[in-house]
Short mmCIF file of C-alpha atoms in Angstrom, two decimals:
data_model
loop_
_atom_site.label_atom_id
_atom_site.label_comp_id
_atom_site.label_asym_id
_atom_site.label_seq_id
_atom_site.Cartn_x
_atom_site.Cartn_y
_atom_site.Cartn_z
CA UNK A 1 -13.40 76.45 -61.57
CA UNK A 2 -14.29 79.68 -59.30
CA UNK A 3 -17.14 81.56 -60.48
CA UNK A 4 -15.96 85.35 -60.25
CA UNK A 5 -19.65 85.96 -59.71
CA UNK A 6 -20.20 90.37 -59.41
CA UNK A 7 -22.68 89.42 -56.51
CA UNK A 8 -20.16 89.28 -54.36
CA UNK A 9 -18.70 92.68 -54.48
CA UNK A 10 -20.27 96.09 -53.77
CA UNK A 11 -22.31 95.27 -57.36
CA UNK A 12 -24.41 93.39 -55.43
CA UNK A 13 -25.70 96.26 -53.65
CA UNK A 14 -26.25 98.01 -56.71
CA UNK A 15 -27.71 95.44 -58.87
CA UNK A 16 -30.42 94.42 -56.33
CA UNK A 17 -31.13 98.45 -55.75
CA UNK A 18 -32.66 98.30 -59.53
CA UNK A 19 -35.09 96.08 -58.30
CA UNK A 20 -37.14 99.08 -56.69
CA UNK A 21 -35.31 102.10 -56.05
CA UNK A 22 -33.29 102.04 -59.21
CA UNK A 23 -36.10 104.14 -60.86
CA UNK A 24 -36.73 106.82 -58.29
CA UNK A 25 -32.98 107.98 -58.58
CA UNK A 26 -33.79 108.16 -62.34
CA UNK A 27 -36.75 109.85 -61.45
CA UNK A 28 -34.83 112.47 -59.16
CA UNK A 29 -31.79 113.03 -61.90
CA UNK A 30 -34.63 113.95 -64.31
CA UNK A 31 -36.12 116.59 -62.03
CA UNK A 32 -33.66 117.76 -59.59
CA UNK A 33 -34.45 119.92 -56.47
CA UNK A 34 -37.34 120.57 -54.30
CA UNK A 35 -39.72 120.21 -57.24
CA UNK A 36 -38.81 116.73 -57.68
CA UNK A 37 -41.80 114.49 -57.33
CA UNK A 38 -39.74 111.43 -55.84
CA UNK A 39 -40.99 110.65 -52.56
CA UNK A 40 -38.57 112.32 -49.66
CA UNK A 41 -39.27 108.83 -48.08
CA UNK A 42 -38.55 106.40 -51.03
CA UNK A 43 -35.02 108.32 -51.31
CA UNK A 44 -34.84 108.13 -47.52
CA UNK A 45 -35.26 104.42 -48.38
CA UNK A 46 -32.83 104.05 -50.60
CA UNK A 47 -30.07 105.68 -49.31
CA UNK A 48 -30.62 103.47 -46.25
CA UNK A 49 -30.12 100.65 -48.18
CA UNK A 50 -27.35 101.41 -49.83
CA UNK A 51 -25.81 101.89 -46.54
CA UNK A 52 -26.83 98.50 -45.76
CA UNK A 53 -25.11 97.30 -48.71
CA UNK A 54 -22.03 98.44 -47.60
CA UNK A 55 -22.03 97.49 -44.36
CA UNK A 56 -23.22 93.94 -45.30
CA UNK A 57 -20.38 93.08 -47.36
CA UNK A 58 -17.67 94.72 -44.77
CA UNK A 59 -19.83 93.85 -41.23
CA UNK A 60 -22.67 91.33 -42.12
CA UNK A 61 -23.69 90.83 -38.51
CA UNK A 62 -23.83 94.52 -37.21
CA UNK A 63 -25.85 95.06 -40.77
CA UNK A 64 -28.22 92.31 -39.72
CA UNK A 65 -29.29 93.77 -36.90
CA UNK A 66 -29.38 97.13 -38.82
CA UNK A 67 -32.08 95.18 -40.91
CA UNK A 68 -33.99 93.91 -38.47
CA UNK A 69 -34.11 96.94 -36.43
CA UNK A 70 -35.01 98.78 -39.66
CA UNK A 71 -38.15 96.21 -40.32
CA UNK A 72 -39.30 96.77 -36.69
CA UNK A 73 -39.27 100.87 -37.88
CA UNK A 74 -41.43 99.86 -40.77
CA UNK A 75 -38.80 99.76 -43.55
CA UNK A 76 -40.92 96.95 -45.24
CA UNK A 77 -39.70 95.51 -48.50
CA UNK A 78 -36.58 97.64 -48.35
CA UNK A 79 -35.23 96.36 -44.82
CA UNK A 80 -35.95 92.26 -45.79
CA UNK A 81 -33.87 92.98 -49.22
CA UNK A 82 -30.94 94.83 -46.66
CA UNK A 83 -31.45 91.56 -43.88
CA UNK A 84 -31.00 89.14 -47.46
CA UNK A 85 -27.94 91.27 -48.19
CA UNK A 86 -27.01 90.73 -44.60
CA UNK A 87 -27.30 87.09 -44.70
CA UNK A 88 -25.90 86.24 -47.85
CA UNK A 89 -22.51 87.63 -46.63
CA UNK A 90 -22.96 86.22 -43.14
CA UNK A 91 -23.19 82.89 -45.28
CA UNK A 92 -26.01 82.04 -44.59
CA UNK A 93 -26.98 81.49 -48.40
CA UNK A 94 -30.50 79.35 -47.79
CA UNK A 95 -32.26 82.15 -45.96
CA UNK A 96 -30.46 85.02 -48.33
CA UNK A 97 -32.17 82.99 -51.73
CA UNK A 98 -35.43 82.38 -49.92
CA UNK A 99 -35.26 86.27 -49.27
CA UNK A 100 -34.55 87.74 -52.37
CA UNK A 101 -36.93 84.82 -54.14
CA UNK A 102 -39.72 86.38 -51.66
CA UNK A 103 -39.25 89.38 -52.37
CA UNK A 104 -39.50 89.26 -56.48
CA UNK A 105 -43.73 89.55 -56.37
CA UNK A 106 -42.82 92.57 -54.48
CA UNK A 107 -39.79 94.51 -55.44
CA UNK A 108 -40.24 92.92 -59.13
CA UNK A 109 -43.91 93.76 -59.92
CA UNK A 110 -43.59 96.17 -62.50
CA UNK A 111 -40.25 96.01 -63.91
CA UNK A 112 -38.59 92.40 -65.67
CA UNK A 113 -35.42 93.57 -65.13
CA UNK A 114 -35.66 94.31 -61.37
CA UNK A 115 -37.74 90.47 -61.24
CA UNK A 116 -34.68 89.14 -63.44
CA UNK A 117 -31.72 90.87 -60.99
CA UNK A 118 -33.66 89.39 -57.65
CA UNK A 119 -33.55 86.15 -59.14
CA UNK A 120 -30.50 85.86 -60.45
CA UNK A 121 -29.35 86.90 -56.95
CA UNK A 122 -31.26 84.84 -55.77
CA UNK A 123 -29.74 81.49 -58.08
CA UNK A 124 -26.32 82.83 -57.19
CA UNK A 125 -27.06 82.33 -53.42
CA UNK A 126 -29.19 78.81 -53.41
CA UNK A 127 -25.83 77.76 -55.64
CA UNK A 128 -23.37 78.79 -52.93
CA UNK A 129 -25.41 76.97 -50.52
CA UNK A 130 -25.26 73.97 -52.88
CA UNK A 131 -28.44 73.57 -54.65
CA UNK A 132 -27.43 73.16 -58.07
CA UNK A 133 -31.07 72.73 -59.42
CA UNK A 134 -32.80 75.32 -58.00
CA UNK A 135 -30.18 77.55 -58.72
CA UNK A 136 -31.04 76.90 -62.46
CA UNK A 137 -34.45 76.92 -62.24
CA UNK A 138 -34.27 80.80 -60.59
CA UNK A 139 -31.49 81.56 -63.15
CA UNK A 140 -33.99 80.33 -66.23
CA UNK A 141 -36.93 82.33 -64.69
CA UNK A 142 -34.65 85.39 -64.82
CA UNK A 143 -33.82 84.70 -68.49
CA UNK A 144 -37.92 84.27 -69.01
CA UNK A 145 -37.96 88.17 -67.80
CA UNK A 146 -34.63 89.31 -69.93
CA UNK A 147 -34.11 86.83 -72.71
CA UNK A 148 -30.46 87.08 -74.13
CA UNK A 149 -28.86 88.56 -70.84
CA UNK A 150 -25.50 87.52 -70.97
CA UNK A 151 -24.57 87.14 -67.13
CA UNK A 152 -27.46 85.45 -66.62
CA UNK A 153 -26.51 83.16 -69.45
CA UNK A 154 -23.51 82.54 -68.12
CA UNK A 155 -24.39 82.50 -64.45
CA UNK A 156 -26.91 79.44 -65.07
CA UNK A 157 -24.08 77.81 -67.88
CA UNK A 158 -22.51 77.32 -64.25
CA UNK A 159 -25.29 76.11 -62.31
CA UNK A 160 -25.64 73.51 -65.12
CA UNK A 161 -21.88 73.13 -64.73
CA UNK A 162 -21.54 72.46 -60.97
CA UNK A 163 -24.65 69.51 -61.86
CA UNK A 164 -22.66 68.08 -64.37
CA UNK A 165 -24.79 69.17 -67.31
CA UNK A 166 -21.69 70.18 -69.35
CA UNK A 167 -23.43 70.31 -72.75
CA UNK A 168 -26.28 72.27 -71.51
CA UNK A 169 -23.66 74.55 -69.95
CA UNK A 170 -21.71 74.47 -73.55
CA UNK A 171 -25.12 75.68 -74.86
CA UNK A 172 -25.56 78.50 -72.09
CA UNK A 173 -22.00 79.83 -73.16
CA UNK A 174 -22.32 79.27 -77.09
CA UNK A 175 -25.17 82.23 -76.74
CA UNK A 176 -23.57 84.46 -74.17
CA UNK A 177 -20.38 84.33 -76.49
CA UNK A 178 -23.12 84.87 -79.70
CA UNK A 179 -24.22 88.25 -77.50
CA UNK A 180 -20.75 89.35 -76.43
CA UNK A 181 -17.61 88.06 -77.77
CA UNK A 182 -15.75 90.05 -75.35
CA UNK A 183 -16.07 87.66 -72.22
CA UNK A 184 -13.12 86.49 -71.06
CA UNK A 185 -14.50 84.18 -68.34
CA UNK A 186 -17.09 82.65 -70.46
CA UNK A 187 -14.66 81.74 -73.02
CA UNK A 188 -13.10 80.31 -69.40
CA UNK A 189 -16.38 78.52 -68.44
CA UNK A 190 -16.84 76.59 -71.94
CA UNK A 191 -12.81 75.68 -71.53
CA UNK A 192 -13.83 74.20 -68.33
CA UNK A 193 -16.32 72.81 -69.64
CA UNK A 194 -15.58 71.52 -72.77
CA UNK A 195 -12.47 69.68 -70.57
CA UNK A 196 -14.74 67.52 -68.88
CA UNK A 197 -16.26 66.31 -72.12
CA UNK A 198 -12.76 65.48 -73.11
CA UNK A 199 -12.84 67.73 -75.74
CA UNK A 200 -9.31 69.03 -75.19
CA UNK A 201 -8.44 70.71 -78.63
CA UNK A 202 -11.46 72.59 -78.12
CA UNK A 203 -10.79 73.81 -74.56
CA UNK A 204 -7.24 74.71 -75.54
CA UNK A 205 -8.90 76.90 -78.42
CA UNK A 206 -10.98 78.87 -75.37
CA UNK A 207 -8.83 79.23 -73.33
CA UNK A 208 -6.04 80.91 -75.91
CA UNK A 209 -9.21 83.26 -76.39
CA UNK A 210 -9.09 83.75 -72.54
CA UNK A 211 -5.99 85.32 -72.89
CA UNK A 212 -6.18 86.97 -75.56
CA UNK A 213 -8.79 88.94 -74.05
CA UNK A 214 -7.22 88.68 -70.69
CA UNK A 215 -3.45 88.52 -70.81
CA UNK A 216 -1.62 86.79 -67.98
CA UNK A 217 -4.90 85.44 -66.17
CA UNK A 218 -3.77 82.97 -63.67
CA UNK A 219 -6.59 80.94 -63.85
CA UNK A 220 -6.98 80.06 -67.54
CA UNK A 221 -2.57 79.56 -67.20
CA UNK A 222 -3.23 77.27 -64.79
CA UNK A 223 -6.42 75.31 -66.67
CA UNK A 224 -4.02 75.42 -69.76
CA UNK A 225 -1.67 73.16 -68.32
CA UNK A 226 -4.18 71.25 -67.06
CA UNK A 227 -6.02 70.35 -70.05
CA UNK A 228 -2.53 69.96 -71.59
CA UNK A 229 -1.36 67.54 -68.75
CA UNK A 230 -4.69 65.44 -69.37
CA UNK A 231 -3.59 65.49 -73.35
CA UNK A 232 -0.60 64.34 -72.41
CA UNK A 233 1.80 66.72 -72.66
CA UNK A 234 3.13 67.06 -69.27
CA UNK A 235 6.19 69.09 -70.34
CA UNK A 236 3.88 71.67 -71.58
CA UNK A 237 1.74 71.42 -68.87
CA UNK A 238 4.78 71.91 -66.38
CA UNK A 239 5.69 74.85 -68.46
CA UNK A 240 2.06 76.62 -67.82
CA UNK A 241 2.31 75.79 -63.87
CA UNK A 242 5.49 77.25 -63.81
CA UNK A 243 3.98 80.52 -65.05
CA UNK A 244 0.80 80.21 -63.20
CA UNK A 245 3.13 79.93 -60.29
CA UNK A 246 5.62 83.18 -61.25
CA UNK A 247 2.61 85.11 -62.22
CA UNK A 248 0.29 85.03 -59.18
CA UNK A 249 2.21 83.12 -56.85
CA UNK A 250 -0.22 84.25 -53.44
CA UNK A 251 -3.43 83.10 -55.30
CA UNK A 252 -5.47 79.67 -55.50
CA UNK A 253 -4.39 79.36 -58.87
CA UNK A 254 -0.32 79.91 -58.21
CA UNK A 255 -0.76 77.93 -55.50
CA UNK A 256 -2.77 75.34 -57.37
CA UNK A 257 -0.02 75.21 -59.85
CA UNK A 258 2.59 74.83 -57.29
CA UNK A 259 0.96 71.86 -55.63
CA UNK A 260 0.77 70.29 -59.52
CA UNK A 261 4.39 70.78 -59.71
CA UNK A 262 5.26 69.35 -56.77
CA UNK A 263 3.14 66.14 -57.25
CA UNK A 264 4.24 65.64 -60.86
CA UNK A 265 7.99 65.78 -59.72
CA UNK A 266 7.12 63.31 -56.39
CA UNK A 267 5.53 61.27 -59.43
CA UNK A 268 8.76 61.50 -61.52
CA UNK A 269 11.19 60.76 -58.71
CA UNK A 270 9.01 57.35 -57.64
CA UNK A 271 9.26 56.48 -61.45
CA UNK A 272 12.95 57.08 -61.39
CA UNK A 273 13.73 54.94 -58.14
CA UNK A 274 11.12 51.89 -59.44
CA UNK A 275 13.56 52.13 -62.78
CA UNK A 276 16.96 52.01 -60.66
CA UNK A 277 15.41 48.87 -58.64
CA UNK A 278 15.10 46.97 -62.05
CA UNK A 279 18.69 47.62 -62.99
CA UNK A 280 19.71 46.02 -59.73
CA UNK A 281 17.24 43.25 -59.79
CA UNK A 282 18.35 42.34 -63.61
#
């Protein structure tokens, strides 16, 4: 299961901006103009790292050295959250979560949320680099600051996930769903889930609230007929990887389904040729 984590994108940018210089823009859209009492500087700030952003995502080296260079002009706090940026879409996802966990004292002093956002940045990098349990542990310290918060939730139900904690995970999804019925990929995540418990009636009954929500989403088509395939209906499951396969053929999931199809049939025609060497043999 792919975690269509919001970290990834441009959001990233923006999410981690509400960390510090979040409330000066508030500040300056309340009192517009030269009479403004947001620091020229701080908004200087900002916008610089917003331009980091961007560039970190599209050119994560060039924006590295951007960051550094920006540290060695004094940038402070601001440049080492741009060089985390930097380094989480270089890949380099260890140093990125140290960052952004370093930098939560700092840039989360005063406000929960902005603590909560660097560490659930934070989680979502230390899990790309693998670290299932720390990932958690930064994703439950975020939930301490913002109880209830339902990416969070859901961010650390796959943490718990990737460790194999599937009814913790269950648990993590059961609230987000409680909070906001609405998500699609959590109803996703608990399918997921809830099909490595075995609990395939259940999953199936997710998963048709997937799509419900979601119409057409290759990836729940595509977990459909796998749960269905592990039920044992591998008619219905061919049926669903056929779909998958029409409906986003250039994905990981059409392509997943495709490679299902193909090694159910190689399975069918090995069947088929043990069953004509019996004829002959009788």
């Amino acid at each position: 299961m792919t975690r269509r984590n919001p970290y990834l994108s441009g959001a990233l940018a923006l999410g981690l901006l509400a960390a510090a210089p979040a409330p000066l823009l508030a500040a300056q859209a309340a009192s517009p103009g030269p009479s403004s009492s947001v620091p020229a500087s701080a908004l200087d700030r900002n916008r610089e790292l917003q331009a980091c952003a961007a560039k970190a995502e599209a050119n994560p080296d060039n924006a590295l050295a951007d960051a550094k260079r920006w540290q060695q002009q004094g940038g402070g706090d601001s440049a080492k959250l741009c060089e985390a940026l930097a380094l989480f879409h270089a890949g380099d996802f260890k140093a990125a979560g140290a960052q952004m966990e370093a930098l939560v004292p700092t840039l989360g002093k005063d406000d929960p949320r902005a603590a909560a956002s660097l560490l659930g940045r934070a989680g979502w990098a230390w899990l790309r680099a693998g670290d299932q349990g720390r990932a958690e542990r930064l994703y439950s310290a975020a939930l301490d600051k913002t109880p209830g918060d339902v990416d969070l939730l859901i961010d650390r139900a796959f943490a718990r996930a990737e460790g194999e904690r599937f009814w913790d995970a269950v648990a993590d999804l059961d609230a987000a769903l409680t909070r906001d019925p609405k998500r699609a990929d959590a109803y996703l995540y608990r399918a997921s889930a809830q099909k490595a418990l075995s609990n395939y009636r259940q999953a199936l009954a997710d998963i048709d609230q997937a799509l419900e929500l979601k119409p057409g989403d290759p990836e729940a088509i595509l977990l459909r007929g796998n749960v269905k395939a592990l039920g044992g209906n591998l008619g219905a499951a061919r049926d669903d990887w056929s779909l998958a396969r029409r409906v986003a053929p250039d994905s990981e999931w059409g392509r997943a389904a495709a490679a299902n199809l193909a090694r159910t049939a190689e399975v069918a025609g090995d069947a088929g040729k043990d069953k004509a060497k019996e004829k002959k043999v009788q």
